[in-house]
Coordinates of C-alpha atoms (C1' of nucleotides) in Angstrom, one line a residue:
Chain A
M1 CA -47.0 45.4 75.5
A2 CA -49.3 46.2 72.7
P3 CA -51.5 49.2 73.8
G4 CA -54.1 48.6 71.1
L5 CA -56.7 46.5 72.9
Q6 CA -56.3 48.4 76.1
A7 CA -57.0 51.6 74.4
E8 CA -60.1 50.2 72.7
L9 CA -61.4 49.0 76.1
K10 CA -60.4 52.2 77.9
Q11 CA -59.3 50.0 80.7
K12 CA -57.1 51.7 83.2
T13 CA -55.7 48.5 84.7
P14 CA -53.3 46.6 82.6
F15 CA -54.0 42.9 81.8
T16 CA -53.1 40.6 84.6
S17 CA -51.7 38.1 82.2
R18 CA -50.8 37.5 78.6
Q19 CA -53.4 34.8 78.5
Q20 CA -56.1 37.2 79.5
E21 CA -55.0 39.6 76.9
A22 CA -55.1 36.9 74.2
Y23 CA -58.5 35.7 75.4
L24 CA -60.0 39.2 75.2
A25 CA -58.4 39.9 71.8
L26 CA -59.8 36.6 70.5
L27 CA -63.3 37.3 71.7
R28 CA -63.4 40.9 70.4
T29 CA -61.9 40.0 67.0
A30 CA -64.3 37.1 66.5
D31 CA -67.2 39.4 67.5
A32 CA -66.1 42.1 65.1
L33 CA -65.8 39.8 62.1
Q34 CA -69.0 38.0 62.9
S35 CA -71.0 41.2 63.3
S36 CA -69.7 42.4 60.0
M37 CA -70.6 39.2 58.3
E38 CA -74.0 39.1 60.0
S39 CA -74.8 42.5 58.5
K40 CA -73.9 41.2 55.1
L41 CA -76.0 38.1 55.5
K42 CA -79.0 40.2 56.5
E43 CA -79.2 41.5 53.0
F44 CA -80.3 37.9 52.1
G45 CA -82.7 37.6 55.1
L46 CA -80.6 35.1 56.9
T47 CA -78.8 35.1 60.3
G48 CA -75.4 33.6 60.7
T49 CA -76.8 30.6 62.4
Q50 CA -79.3 30.0 59.7
Y51 CA -76.7 30.4 56.9
N52 CA -74.5 28.0 58.8
A53 CA -77.2 25.4 59.1
L54 CA -78.2 25.7 55.4
R55 CA -74.6 25.1 54.3
I56 CA -74.3 22.1 56.5
L57 CA -77.5 20.6 55.1
R58 CA -76.3 21.3 51.5
G59 CA -73.0 19.6 52.3
A60 CA -74.9 16.6 53.6
G61 CA -76.5 15.8 50.3
P62 CA -80.0 14.7 49.4
E63 CA -80.6 12.3 52.4
G64 CA -80.2 15.2 54.8
L65 CA -79.0 15.0 58.4
P66 CA -80.5 14.1 61.8
C67 CA -80.9 17.1 64.1
S68 CA -78.2 15.9 66.4
E69 CA -75.7 15.7 63.6
I70 CA -76.6 19.3 62.5
G71 CA -76.0 20.5 66.1
E72 CA -72.6 18.9 66.2
R73 CA -71.4 20.5 63.0
M74 CA -72.5 24.0 63.8
I75 CA -69.9 26.6 64.5
T76 CA -71.5 27.1 67.9
H77 CA -72.3 23.6 69.1
D78 CA -75.6 22.5 70.6
P79 CA -77.9 25.3 69.4
D80 CA -81.6 24.7 69.5
I81 CA -82.0 22.7 66.2
T82 CA -85.7 22.1 66.7
R83 CA -86.6 25.8 66.6
L84 CA -84.0 26.7 64.1
L85 CA -85.4 24.1 61.7
N86 CA -88.9 25.5 62.5
R87 CA -88.0 28.9 61.2
L88 CA -86.2 27.6 58.1
E89 CA -89.0 25.2 57.4
Q90 CA -91.6 28.0 57.6
R91 CA -89.7 29.8 54.9
G92 CA -89.5 26.8 52.7
L93 CA -85.8 26.5 52.9
V94 CA -85.6 23.1 54.5
E95 CA -88.0 20.2 55.1
R96 CA -88.2 17.5 57.8
I97 CA -88.3 13.8 57.0
R98 CA -88.9 11.2 59.6
D99 CA -86.6 8.2 59.5
Q100 CA -88.5 5.0 58.5
H101 CA -86.3 2.7 60.5
D102 CA -85.8 4.7 63.7
R103 CA -88.9 6.8 64.1
R104 CA -87.3 8.9 66.8
V105 CA -84.9 10.4 64.2
I106 CA -85.9 13.4 62.1
Y107 CA -83.8 14.3 59.1
G108 CA -83.4 17.9 58.1
K109 CA -83.0 18.3 54.3
I110 CA -82.4 21.4 52.2
T111 CA -85.1 22.2 49.6
T112 CA -84.5 23.4 46.1
A113 CA -85.5 26.8 47.2
G114 CA -82.9 26.6 49.9
Q115 CA -80.3 25.5 47.4
K116 CA -81.2 28.4 45.1
L117 CA -80.8 30.9 47.9
L118 CA -77.4 29.5 48.8
R119 CA -76.3 29.7 45.2
E120 CA -77.3 33.3 44.9
M121 CA -75.5 34.2 48.1
Q122 CA -72.3 32.3 47.5
E123 CA -70.4 34.7 45.3
P124 CA -71.1 37.9 47.2
I125 CA -70.7 36.3 50.6
E126 CA -67.4 34.7 49.7
K127 CA -66.2 37.9 48.3
Y128 CA -67.2 39.8 51.4
G129 CA -65.4 37.3 53.6
K130 CA -62.2 37.8 51.6
E131 CA -62.6 41.5 51.7
M132 CA -62.8 41.5 55.5
L133 CA -59.3 40.0 55.7
R134 CA -57.8 41.5 52.6
H135 CA -55.2 43.4 54.6
V136 CA -53.8 40.2 56.1
S137 CA -51.2 38.4 54.0
Q138 CA -51.4 34.7 53.1
P139 CA -48.4 33.8 55.4
E140 CA -50.0 35.7 58.3
L141 CA -53.3 34.0 57.7
Q142 CA -51.6 30.6 57.8
K143 CA -49.8 31.5 61.0
L144 CA -53.1 32.7 62.5
I145 CA -54.9 29.5 61.5
D146 CA -52.1 27.4 63.0
L147 CA -52.1 29.3 66.3
L148 CA -55.9 29.1 66.6
E149 CA -55.7 25.4 66.1
L150 CA -53.1 25.1 68.8
V151 CA -55.3 27.1 71.1
R152 CA -58.4 25.1 70.3
C153 CA -57.1 21.6 70.3
G154 CA -55.1 21.6 73.5
R155 CA -57.6 23.6 75.6
K156 CA -59.1 22.6 78.9
V157 CA -62.4 20.8 78.4
Chain B
M1 CA -53.4 22.8 54.1
A2 CA -54.0 22.1 57.8
P3 CA -56.7 19.4 57.9
G4 CA -57.7 20.0 61.5
L5 CA -60.6 22.3 61.2
Q6 CA -62.0 20.5 58.2
A7 CA -62.0 17.3 60.1
E8 CA -63.8 18.9 63.0
L9 CA -66.5 20.3 60.7
K10 CA -66.7 17.1 58.7
Q11 CA -67.0 19.2 55.6
K12 CA -66.5 17.4 52.4
T13 CA -65.7 20.5 50.4
P14 CA -62.4 22.2 51.1
F15 CA -62.3 25.8 52.1
T16 CA -62.7 28.1 49.1
S17 CA -60.1 30.5 50.5
R18 CA -57.6 30.9 53.2
Q19 CA -59.6 33.8 54.5
Q20 CA -62.6 31.7 55.0
E21 CA -60.6 29.1 56.8
A22 CA -59.2 31.8 59.1
Y23 CA -62.6 33.2 59.7
L24 CA -64.1 29.9 60.7
A25 CA -61.1 29.0 62.9
L26 CA -61.5 32.3 64.6
L27 CA -65.2 31.9 65.4
R28 CA -64.8 28.3 66.6
T29 CA -61.9 29.0 68.8
A30 CA -63.5 32.1 70.4
D31 CA -66.7 30.1 70.9
A32 CA -64.8 27.2 72.5
L33 CA -62.9 29.5 75.0
Q34 CA -66.0 31.5 75.8
S35 CA -68.2 28.5 76.4
S36 CA -65.5 27.1 78.7
M37 CA -65.3 30.4 80.6
E38 CA -69.0 30.8 80.8
S39 CA -69.3 27.4 82.5
K40 CA -66.8 28.6 85.1
L41 CA -68.6 31.9 85.7
K42 CA -71.8 30.0 86.2
E43 CA -70.4 28.7 89.5
F44 CA -70.7 32.3 90.7
G45 CA -74.1 32.8 89.2
L46 CA -73.0 35.3 86.6
T47 CA -73.1 35.1 82.8
G48 CA -70.2 36.4 80.8
T49 CA -72.0 39.5 79.9
Q50 CA -72.8 40.3 83.5
Y51 CA -69.3 39.6 84.6
N52 CA -68.0 41.9 81.8
A53 CA -70.3 44.7 82.8
L54 CA -69.5 44.4 86.5
R55 CA -65.8 44.6 85.8
I56 CA -66.3 47.6 83.6
L57 CA -68.2 49.3 86.4
R58 CA -65.6 48.5 88.9
G59 CA -62.9 49.9 86.7
A60 CA -65.0 53.1 86.3
G61 CA -64.7 54.0 90.0
P62 CA -67.2 55.4 92.4
E63 CA -68.9 57.8 90.0
G64 CA -70.1 55.0 87.8
L65 CA -70.7 55.2 84.1
P66 CA -73.6 56.3 81.8
C67 CA -75.4 53.4 80.1
S68 CA -74.0 54.4 76.7
E69 CA -70.4 54.3 77.9
I70 CA -71.0 50.8 79.4
G71 CA -72.2 49.6 76.0
E72 CA -69.2 50.9 74.2
R73 CA -66.8 49.2 76.5
M74 CA -68.4 45.8 76.4
I75 CA -66.7 43.0 74.6
T76 CA -69.7 42.7 72.4
H77 CA -70.7 46.2 71.6
D78 CA -74.2 47.6 71.9
P79 CA -76.0 45.1 74.1
D80 CA -79.2 46.1 75.8
I81 CA -77.8 47.9 78.8
T82 CA -81.2 48.8 80.2
R83 CA -82.2 45.2 80.9
L84 CA -78.7 44.1 81.8
L85 CA -78.7 46.7 84.5
N86 CA -82.2 45.7 85.6
R87 CA -81.0 42.1 86.3
L88 CA -77.9 43.2 88.0
E89 CA -79.8 45.8 90.0
Q90 CA -82.4 43.2 91.1
R91 CA -79.5 41.2 92.6
G92 CA -78.1 44.2 94.4
L93 CA -74.9 44.2 92.4
V94 CA -75.3 47.6 90.8
E95 CA -77.4 50.7 91.4
R96 CA -78.7 53.5 89.1
I97 CA -78.1 57.1 89.7
R98 CA -79.6 59.9 87.6
D99 CA -77.3 62.6 86.6
Q100 CA -78.1 66.0 88.3
H101 CA -77.0 68.1 85.4
D102 CA -78.3 66.2 82.4
R103 CA -81.3 64.4 83.6
R104 CA -81.4 62.2 80.5
V105 CA -78.3 60.4 81.7
I106 CA -78.4 57.5 84.1
Y107 CA -75.2 56.3 85.7
G108 CA -74.7 52.6 86.6
K109 CA -72.6 52.1 89.7
I110 CA -71.3 48.9 91.3
T111 CA -72.4 48.3 94.9
T112 CA -70.2 47.0 97.7
A113 CA -72.0 43.7 97.2
G114 CA -70.9 43.7 93.6
Q115 CA -67.4 44.5 94.5
K116 CA -67.3 41.8 97.1
L117 CA -68.5 39.3 94.5
L118 CA -65.9 40.4 92.0
R119 CA -63.2 40.1 94.7
E120 CA -64.2 36.5 95.5
M121 CA -64.2 35.6 91.8
Q122 CA -61.0 37.2 90.8
E123 CA -58.5 34.7 91.8
P124 CA -60.3 31.5 90.6
I125 CA -61.4 33.1 87.3
E126 CA -58.0 34.5 86.5
K127 CA -56.5 31.1 87.3
Y128 CA -59.0 29.4 85.1
G129 CA -58.3 31.8 82.2
K130 CA -54.6 31.0 82.4
E131 CA -55.3 27.3 82.6
M132 CA -57.3 27.4 79.4
L133 CA -54.2 28.6 77.5
R134 CA -51.5 27.0 79.5
H135 CA -50.3 24.9 76.6
V136 CA -49.6 28.0 74.5
S137 CA -46.2 29.5 75.0
Q138 CA -45.6 33.2 75.8
P139 CA -44.1 34.0 72.3
E140 CA -47.0 32.2 70.7
L141 CA -49.5 34.2 72.7
Q142 CA -47.8 37.4 71.7
K143 CA -47.8 36.4 68.1
L144 CA -51.5 35.6 68.3
I145 CA -52.3 38.9 70.0
D146 CA -50.4 40.8 67.3
L147 CA -52.2 38.9 64.5
L148 CA -55.6 39.4 66.0
E149 CA -54.9 43.1 66.4
L150 CA -53.9 43.2 62.7
V151 CA -57.1 41.5 61.8
R152 CA -59.3 43.7 63.9
C153 CA -57.8 47.1 63.2
G154 CA -57.7 46.9 59.5
R155 CA -61.0 45.3 58.9
K156 CA -63.8 46.5 56.7
V157 CA -66.2 48.5 58.7
Chain C
dC1 C1' -89.0 82.3 73.7
dG2 C1' -90.4 78.1 70.9
dA3 C1' -90.4 74.5 67.1
dG4 C1' -87.5 71.0 65.5
dA5 C1' -83.5 68.2 65.8
dT6 C1' -80.7 65.5 68.8
dT7 C1' -79.5 62.6 72.6
dA8 C1' -80.1 59.0 76.5
dG9 C1' -82.5 55.7 77.9
dT10 C1' -86.7 52.5 77.9
dC11 C1' -89.6 49.0 75.9
dG12 C1' -91.7 45.5 72.5
dT13 C1' -90.5 41.9 69.5
dC14 C1' -87.8 38.4 67.4
dA15 C1' -83.8 35.0 67.1
dC16 C1' -80.5 32.7 69.4
dG17 C1' -77.9 29.7 73.2
dA18 C1' -78.4 27.3 77.6
dC19 C1' -80.7 24.5 80.5
dA20 C1' -84.2 21.4 82.2
dA21 C1' -88.4 18.7 81.9
dG22 C1' -91.2 16.1 79.0
dT23 C1' -92.6 12.8 75.1
dA24 C1' -92.1 9.3 71.7
dC25 C1' -89.6 5.7 70.3
dT26 C1' -85.9 1.9 70.6
dT27 C1' -83.0 -1.4 72.9
dG28 C1' -81.5 -4.6 76.5
dT29 C1' -82.7 -7.8 79.7
dC30 C1' -85.4 -11.1 81.8
Chain D
dG1 C1' -93.9 -10.0 75.8
dA2 C1' -92.9 -6.4 79.5
dC3 C1' -90.4 -3.3 81.9
dA4 C1' -86.2 -0.3 82.7
dA5 C1' -82.8 2.4 80.5
dG6 C1' -81.3 5.0 76.8
dT7 C1' -82.0 8.0 72.7
dA8 C1' -83.9 11.8 69.7
dC9 C1' -86.4 15.3 69.6
dT10 C1' -89.8 18.9 71.5
dT11 C1' -91.2 22.4 74.6
dG12 C1' -90.8 25.9 78.4
dT13 C1' -88.0 29.4 80.5
dC14 C1' -84.3 32.7 81.0
dG15 C1' -80.6 35.8 79.5
dT16 C1' -78.8 38.0 76.0
dG17 C1' -78.2 40.6 71.0
dA18 C1' -80.5 43.1 67.2
dC19 C1' -83.7 46.2 65.7
dG20 C1' -87.1 49.7 65.9
dA21 C1' -90.6 52.6 68.1
dC22 C1' -91.2 55.6 71.9
dT23 C1' -90.5 59.0 75.8
dA24 C1' -88.1 62.5 78.2
dA25 C1' -84.7 65.9 78.4
dT26 C1' -81.5 69.0 76.1
dC27 C1' -79.7 71.7 72.4
dT28 C1' -79.9 74.7 68.2
dC29 C1' -81.4 78.3 65.7
dG30 C1' -84.5 81.7 64.1

DNA sequence: CGAGATTAGTCGTCACGACAAGTACTTGTC
DNA sequence: GACAAGTACTTGTCGTGACGACTAATCTCG
């Protein structure tokens, strides 16, 4: 049994199952990486959620994307797109466009200011992401990716 | 290159690095498992944070724990213990005790009602956690745990 | 002893997520 | 054409996280 996580948590009782140990390790590791990345993103005045949304909109091209589509593509599904777009719109990074055919639909679209910001961030952020995992070898990364996909795809809905 | 996560995210551009792919896979997998567990915890009227805090306090024994200690042991470090304890205290699941010697320190302590709730939850919650990962073999779980620990312990602070 | 630094916790504010209720619009059916 | 059902988004509320200002108590050092 690996004593690492138990020591971190200072738990006196051992894990009741390997599954629970993996679950906790997963949450803590994701939180550690995410917190680290959030602090880096803060230098550019964006939160992780905002950066994620901007990248999705940039990838969507000039037509933009309906709010519902944005929500589905976010790392964390079903966030509150309305208010997320509000904040980004106030800062001039995205704009809203109402669909001409179906007037219920509102498209979010990245502005040139938003694209400029993303361009400036790209190199340092990608470098930072690589740095966070620089001590993990390529084969280990691949193994981790495969295992995570196994966990995710076959999980209980 | 495993196409799985790319397909999920509907991203047109490939990952710029294996590190980035691993990072995103980690966040999405953790979110999926956590969301699933949160929905189960909701049946008992607790959020994940509250359940986590209660378990920490139960593990701490009858003396309880100072707020700062609770914060350090949480899965997500440094949450707002004051208001978390407020909500749990309102529901009678924990109580606060001021340290006699150092009157700055306040101990959080689980009540009998809190212990009773945890006892009722334990069996179904543990079962649910195992179910979530039932399709992952024991050696795979162990490999995943080891890889996660590698990622976590050597990461950039 | 007493001023200043430190520590533990509290509180205000903002940004998320989750959920539920509400509104505007479209579609299916008659 | 009109009404019911469904869809897409908006809004209100609650529970976190993140940050920072603030208070109370303790410690350090002259």
